mmCIF file of C-alpha atoms and ligand atoms in Angstrom:
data_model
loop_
_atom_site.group_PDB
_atom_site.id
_atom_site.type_symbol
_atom_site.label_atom_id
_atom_site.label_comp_id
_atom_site.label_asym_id
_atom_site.label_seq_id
_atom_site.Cartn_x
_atom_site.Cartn_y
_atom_site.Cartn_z
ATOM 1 C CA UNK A 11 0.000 0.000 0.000
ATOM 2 C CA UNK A 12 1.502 3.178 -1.006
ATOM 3 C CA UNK A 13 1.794 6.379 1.224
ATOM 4 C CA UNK A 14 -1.405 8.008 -0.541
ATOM 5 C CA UNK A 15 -3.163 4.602 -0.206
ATOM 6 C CA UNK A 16 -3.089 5.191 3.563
ATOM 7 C CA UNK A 17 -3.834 8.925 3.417
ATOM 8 C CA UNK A 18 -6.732 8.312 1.488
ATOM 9 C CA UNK A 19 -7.984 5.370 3.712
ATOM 10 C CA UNK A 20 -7.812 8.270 6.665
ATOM 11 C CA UNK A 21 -9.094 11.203 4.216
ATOM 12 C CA UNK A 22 -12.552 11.683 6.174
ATOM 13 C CA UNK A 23 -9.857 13.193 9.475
ATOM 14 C CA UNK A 24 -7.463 15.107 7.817
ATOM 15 C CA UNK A 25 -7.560 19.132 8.341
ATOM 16 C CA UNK A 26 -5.326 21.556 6.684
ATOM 17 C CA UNK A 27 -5.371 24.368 3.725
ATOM 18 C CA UNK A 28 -7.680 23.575 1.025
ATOM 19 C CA UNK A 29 -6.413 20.656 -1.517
ATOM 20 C CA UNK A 30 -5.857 21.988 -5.077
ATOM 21 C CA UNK A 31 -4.589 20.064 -7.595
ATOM 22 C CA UNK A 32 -1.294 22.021 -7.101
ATOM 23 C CA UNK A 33 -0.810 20.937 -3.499
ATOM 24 C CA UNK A 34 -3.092 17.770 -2.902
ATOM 25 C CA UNK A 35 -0.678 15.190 -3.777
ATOM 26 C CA UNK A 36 1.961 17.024 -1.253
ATOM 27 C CA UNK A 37 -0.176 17.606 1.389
ATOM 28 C CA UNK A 38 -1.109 13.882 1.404
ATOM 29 C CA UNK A 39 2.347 12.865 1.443
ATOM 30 C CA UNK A 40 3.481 15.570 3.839
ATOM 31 C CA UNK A 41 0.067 14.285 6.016
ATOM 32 C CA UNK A 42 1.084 11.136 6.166
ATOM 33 C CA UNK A 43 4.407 12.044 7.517
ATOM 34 C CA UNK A 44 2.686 14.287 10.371
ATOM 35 C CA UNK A 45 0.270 11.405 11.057
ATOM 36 C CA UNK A 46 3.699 9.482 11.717
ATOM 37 C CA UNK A 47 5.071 12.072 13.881
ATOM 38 C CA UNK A 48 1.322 13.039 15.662
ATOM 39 C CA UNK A 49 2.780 13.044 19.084
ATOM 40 C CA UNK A 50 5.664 15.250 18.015
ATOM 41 C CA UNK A 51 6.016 18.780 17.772
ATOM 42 C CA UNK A 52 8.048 19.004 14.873
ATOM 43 C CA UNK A 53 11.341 21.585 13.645
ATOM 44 C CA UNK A 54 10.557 22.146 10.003
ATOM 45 C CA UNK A 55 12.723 24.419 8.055
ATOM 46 C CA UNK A 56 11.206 25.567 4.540
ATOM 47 C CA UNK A 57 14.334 26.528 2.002
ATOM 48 C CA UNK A 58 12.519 28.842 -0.490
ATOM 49 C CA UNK A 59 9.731 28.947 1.694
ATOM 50 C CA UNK A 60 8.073 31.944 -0.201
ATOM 51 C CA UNK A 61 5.237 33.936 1.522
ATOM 52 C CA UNK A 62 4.253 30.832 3.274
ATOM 53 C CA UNK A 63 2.117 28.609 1.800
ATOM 54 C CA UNK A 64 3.379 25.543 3.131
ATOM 55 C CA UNK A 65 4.977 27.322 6.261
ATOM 56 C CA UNK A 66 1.312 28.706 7.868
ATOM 57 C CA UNK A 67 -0.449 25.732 7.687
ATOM 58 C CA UNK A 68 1.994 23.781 9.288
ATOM 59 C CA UNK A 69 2.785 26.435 11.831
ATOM 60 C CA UNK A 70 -1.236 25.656 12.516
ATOM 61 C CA UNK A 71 -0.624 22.213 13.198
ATOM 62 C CA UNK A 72 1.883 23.505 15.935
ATOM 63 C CA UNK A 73 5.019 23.371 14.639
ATOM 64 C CA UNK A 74 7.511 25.601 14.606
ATOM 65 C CA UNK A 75 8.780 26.837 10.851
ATOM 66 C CA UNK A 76 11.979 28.720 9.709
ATOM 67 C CA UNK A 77 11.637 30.271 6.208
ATOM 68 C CA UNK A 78 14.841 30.498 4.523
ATOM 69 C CA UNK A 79 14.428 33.002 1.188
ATOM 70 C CA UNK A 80 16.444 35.226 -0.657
ATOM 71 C CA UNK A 81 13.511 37.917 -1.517
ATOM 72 C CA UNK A 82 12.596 40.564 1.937
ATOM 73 C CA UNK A 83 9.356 40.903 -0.426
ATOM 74 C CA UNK A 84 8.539 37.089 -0.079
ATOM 75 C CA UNK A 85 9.150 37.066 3.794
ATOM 76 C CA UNK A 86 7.276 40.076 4.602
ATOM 77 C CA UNK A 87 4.553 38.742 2.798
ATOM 78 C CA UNK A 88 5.073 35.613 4.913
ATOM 79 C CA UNK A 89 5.153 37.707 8.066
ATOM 80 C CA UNK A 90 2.103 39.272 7.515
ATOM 81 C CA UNK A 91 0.707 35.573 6.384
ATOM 82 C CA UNK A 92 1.296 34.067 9.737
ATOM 83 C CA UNK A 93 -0.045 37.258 11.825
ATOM 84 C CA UNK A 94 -3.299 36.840 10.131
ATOM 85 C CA UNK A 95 -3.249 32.970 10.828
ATOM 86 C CA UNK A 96 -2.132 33.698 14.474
ATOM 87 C CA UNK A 97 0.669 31.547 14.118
ATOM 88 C CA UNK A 98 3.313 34.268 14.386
ATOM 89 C CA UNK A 99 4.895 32.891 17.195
ATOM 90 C CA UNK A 100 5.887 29.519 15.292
ATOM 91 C CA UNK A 101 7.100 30.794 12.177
ATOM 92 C CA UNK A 102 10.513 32.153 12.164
ATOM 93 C CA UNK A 103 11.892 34.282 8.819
ATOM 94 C CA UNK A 104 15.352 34.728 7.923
ATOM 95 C CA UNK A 105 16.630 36.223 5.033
ATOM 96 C CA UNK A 106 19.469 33.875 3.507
ATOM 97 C CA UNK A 107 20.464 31.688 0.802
ATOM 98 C CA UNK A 108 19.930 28.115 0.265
ATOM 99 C CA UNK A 109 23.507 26.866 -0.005
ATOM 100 C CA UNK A 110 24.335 28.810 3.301
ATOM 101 C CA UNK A 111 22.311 27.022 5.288
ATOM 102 C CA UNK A 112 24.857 25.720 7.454
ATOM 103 C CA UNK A 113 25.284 29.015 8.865
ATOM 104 C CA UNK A 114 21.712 29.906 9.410
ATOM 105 C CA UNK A 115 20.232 26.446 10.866
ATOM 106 C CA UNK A 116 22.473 24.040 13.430
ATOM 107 C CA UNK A 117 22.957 20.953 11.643
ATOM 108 C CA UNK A 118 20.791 17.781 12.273
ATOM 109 C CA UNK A 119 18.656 19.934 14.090
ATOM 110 C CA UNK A 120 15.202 19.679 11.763
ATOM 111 C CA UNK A 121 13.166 17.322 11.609
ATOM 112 C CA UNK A 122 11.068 18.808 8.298
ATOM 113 C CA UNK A 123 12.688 20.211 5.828
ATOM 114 C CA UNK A 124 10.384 21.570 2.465
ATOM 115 C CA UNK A 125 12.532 22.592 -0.602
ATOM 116 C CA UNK A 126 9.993 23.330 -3.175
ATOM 117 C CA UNK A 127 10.499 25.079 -6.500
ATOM 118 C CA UNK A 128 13.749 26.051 -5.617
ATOM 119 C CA UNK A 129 16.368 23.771 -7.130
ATOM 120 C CA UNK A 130 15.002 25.031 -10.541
ATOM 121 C CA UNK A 131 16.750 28.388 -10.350
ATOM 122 C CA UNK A 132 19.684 28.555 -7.767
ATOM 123 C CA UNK A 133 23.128 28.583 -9.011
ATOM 124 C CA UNK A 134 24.306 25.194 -8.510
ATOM 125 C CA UNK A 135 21.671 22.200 -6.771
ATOM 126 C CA UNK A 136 24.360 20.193 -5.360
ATOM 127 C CA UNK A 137 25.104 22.607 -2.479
ATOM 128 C CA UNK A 138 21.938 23.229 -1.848
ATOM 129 C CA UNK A 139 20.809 19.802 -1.185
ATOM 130 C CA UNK A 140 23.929 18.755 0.512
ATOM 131 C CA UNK A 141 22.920 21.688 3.236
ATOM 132 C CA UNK A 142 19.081 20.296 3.455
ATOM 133 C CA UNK A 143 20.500 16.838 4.422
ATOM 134 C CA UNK A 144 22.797 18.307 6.807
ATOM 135 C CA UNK A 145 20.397 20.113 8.495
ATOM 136 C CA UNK A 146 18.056 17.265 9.211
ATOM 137 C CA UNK A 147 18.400 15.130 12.127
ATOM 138 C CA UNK A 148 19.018 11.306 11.694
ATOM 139 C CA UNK A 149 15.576 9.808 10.610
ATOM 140 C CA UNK A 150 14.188 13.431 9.412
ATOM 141 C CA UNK A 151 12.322 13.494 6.052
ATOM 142 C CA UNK A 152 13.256 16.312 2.977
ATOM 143 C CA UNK A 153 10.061 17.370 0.889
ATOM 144 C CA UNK A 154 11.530 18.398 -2.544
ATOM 145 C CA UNK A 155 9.405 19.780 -5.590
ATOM 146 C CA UNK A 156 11.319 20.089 -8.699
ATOM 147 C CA UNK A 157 10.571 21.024 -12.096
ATOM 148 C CA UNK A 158 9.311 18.220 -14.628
ATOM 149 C CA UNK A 159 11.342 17.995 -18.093
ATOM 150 C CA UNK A 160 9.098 16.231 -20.156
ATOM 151 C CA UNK A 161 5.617 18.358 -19.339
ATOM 152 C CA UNK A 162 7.627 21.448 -20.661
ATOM 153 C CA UNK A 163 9.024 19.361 -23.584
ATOM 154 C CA UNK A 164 5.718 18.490 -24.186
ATOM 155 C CA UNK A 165 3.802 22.118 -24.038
ATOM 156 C CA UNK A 166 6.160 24.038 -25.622
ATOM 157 C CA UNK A 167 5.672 21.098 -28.503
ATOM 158 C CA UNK A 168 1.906 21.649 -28.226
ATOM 159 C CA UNK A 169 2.146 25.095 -27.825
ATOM 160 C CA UNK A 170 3.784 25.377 -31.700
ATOM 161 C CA UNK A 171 7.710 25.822 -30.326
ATOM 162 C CA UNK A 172 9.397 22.732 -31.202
ATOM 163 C CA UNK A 173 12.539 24.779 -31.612
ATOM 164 C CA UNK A 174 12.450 25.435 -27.861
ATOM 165 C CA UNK A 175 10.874 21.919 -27.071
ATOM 166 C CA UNK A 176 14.014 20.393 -29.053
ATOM 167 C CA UNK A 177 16.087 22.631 -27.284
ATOM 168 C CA UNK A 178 14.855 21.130 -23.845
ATOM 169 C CA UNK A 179 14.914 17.565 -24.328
ATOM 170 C CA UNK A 180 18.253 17.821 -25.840
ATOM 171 C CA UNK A 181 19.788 19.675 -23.154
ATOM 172 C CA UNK A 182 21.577 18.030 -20.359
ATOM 173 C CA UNK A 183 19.979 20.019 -17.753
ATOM 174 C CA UNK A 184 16.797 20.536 -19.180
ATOM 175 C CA UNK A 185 16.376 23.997 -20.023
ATOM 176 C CA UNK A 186 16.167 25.940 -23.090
ATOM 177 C CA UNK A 187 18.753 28.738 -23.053
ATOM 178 C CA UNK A 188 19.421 32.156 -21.583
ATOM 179 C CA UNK A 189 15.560 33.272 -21.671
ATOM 180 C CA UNK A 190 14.676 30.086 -20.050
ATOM 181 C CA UNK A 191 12.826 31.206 -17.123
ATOM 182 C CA UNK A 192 14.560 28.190 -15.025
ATOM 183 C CA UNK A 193 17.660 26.873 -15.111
ATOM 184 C CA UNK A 194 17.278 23.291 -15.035
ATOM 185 C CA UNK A 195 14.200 20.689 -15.390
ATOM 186 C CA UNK A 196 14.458 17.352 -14.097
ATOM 187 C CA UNK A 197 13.175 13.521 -14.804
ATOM 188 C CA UNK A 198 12.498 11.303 -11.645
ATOM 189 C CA UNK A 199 15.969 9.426 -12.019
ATOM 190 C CA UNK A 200 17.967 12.640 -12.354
ATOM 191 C CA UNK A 201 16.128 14.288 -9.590
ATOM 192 C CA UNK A 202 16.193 10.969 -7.358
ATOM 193 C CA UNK A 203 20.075 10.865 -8.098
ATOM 194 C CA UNK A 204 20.305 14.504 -6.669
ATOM 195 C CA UNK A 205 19.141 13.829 -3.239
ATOM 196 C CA UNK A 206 20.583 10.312 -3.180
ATOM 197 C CA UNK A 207 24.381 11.711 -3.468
ATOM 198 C CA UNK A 208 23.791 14.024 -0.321
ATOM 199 C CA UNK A 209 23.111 10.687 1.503
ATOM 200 C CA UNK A 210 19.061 10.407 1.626
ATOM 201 C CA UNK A 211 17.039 7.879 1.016
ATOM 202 C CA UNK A 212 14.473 8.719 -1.613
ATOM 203 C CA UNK A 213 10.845 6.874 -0.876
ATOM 204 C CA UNK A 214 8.732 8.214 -2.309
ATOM 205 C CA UNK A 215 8.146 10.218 -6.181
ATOM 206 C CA UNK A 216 4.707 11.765 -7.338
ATOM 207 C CA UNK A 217 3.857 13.742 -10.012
ATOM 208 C CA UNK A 218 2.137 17.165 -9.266
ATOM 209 C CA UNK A 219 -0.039 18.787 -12.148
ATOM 210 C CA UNK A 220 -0.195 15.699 -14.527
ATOM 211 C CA UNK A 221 -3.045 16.882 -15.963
ATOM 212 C CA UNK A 222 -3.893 20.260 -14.479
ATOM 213 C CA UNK A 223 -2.133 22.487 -16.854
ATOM 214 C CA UNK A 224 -3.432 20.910 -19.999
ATOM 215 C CA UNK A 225 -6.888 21.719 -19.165
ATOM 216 C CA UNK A 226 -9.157 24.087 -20.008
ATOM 217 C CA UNK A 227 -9.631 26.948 -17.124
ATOM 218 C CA UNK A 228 -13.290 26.033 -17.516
ATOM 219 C CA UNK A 229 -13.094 22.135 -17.321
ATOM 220 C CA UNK A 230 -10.556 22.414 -14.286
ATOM 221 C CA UNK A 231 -12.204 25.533 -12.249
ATOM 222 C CA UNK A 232 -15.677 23.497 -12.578
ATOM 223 C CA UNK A 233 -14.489 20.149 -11.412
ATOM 224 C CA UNK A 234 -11.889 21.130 -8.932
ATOM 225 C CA UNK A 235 -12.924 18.100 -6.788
ATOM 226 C CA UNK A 236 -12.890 15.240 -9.329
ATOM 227 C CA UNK A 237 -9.537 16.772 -10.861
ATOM 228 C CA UNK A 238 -7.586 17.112 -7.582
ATOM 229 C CA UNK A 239 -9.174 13.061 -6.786
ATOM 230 C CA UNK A 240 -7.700 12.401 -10.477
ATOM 231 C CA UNK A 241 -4.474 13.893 -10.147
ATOM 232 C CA UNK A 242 -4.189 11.838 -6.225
ATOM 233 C CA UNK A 243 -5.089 8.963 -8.492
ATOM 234 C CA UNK A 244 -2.381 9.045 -11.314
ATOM 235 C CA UNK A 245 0.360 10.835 -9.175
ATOM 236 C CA UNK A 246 2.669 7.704 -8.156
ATOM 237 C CA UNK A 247 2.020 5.541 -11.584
ATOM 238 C CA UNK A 248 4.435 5.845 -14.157
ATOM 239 C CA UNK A 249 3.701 6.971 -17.056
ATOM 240 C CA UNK A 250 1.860 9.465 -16.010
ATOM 241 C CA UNK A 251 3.794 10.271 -13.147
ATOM 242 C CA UNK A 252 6.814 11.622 -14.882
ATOM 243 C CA UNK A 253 4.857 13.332 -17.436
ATOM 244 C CA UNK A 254 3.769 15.574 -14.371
ATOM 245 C CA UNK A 255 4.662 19.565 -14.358
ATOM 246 C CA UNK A 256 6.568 19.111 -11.244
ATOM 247 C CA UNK A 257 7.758 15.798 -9.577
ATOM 248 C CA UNK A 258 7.420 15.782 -5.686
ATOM 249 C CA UNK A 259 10.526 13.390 -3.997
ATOM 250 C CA UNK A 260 10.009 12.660 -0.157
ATOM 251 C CA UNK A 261 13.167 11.241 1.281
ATOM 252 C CA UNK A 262 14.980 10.864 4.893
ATOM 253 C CA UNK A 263 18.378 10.874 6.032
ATOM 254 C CA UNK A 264 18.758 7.063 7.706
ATOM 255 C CA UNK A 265 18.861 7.267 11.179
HETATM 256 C C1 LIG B 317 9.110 29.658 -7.211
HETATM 257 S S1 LIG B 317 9.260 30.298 -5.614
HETATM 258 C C2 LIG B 317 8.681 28.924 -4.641
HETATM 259 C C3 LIG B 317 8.103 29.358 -3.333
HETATM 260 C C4 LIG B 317 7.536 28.210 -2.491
HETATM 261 N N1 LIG B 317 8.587 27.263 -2.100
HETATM 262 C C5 LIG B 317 6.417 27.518 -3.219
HETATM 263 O O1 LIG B 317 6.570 26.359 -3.612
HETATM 264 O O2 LIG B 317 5.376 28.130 -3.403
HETATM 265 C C6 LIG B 317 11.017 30.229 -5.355
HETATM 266 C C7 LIG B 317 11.433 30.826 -4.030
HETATM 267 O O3 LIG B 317 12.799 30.525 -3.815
HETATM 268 C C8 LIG B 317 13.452 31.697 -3.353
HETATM 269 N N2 LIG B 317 14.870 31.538 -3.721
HETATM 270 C C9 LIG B 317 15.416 31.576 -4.947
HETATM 271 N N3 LIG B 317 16.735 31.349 -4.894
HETATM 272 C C10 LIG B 317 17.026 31.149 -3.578
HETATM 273 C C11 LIG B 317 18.210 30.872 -2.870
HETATM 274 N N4 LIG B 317 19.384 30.747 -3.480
HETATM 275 N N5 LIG B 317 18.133 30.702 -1.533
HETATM 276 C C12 LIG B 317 16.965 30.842 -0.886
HETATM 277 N N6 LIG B 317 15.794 31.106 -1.512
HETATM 278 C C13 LIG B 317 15.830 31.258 -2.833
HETATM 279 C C14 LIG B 317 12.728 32.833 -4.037
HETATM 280 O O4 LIG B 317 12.890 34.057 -3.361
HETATM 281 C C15 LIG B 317 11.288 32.341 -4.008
HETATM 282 O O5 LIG B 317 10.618 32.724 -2.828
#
């Protein structure tokens, strides 16, 4: 039984931010995790963490959340975010960069840590990752969200731009040039081989938006529901799975 198996078995209890089909698949594999962990308050650190959207919630569970981020836009947002939830007392926002982590967190002191959307336009990923896994404790889980190659491969195909669709599939790190808007795109093996040479054990890959952004605004805005229970449906089965917009790894450093 796989980790949304069980999450949908226990659906009818679960509370949390509305599921959309851009965060239903995590929050069911970020749930299950919790469920794990329900007698624990948990140290979750969110690289990238934006203006919150992952970091509130979980702060509302009762954990406590540092926000790393580059952009003082993005954390003030995220500030005023978690005054409005009342959770400002749990999140914590600090102003640094990714591959500096070491100096902003204590290592193997997390037992969370969310990297999502993030890999896709820093500098280099290796350092990056190498810092999440140091930061987690023995036995802590990384949430990663990355950037899926062959979805843009595919739209910018559909979209009339095989130039730029040729482009991406031929390039080693998936991206299309200097007006790429990202840097890199990954497949599940690439992206799996990422987080397994800082030392953590991937268990689990979804696919997030395998269908969502080739539909219609009107066929996906009137069935929200049955979309976000297809996308839950298709997320872990290859091929559909890797044809996803984004590819969500969950992994853990061995304890
Ligand atoms: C696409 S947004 C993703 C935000 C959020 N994680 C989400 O999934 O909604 C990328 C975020 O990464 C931050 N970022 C980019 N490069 C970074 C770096 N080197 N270190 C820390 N944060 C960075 C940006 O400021 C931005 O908030």
């Amino acid at each position: 039984m796989t980790r949304l198996d069980r999450v949908e078995q226990t659906r009818g209890r679960l509370t949390g931010p509305p599921l959309t089909p851009r965060t239903a698949v995590i929050w069911s594999v970020l749930r299950a995790e919790l469920d794990r962990r329900a007698d624990d308050r948990l140290t979750v650190l969110d690289v990238g963490g934006g203006t919150g959207g992952f970091a509130v919630p979980l702060a509302g569970a009762g954990h406590r959340v540092t926000v790393v981020d580059a952009s003082p836009d993005a954390l003030a947002a995220l500030t005023r975010r978690a005054a409005e939830a009342g959770v400002a007392d749990r999140v914590h926002a600090v102003q640094g960069d990714g591959d500096a982590l070491a100096g902003l967190v204590e290592p193997a002191s997390v037992d969370l840590v969310l990297c999502h959307a993030v890999l896709e336009v820093v500098d280099d990923p290796v350092p990056v990752v190498s810092a999440l896994a140091a930061a987690l404790r023995p036995g802590g889980a990384a949430s990663v969200l990355v950037a899926g190659r062959a979805a843009a491969v595919l739209g910018r195909a559909m979209s009339g731009h095989l130039d730029v669709a040729a482009a991406l599939a031929a390039d080693p790190a998936g991206a299309a040039g200097p007006r790429d808007t990202l840097r890199r795109r990954y497949d599940a093996d690439r992206a799996a081989a990422l987080l397994t040479a800082a030392g953590l054990a991937v268990e689990e890959i979804h696919g997030v938006r395998v269908l969502a952004d080739l539909l219609p605004a009107s066929v996906a805005d009137g069935q929200q529901g049955a979309l976000v229970e297809l996308e839950r449906a298709l997320a872990a089965r290859p091929p559909y799975r890797d044809l996803a917009a984004q590819l969500h790894l969950f992994a853990r450093r061995p304890a």
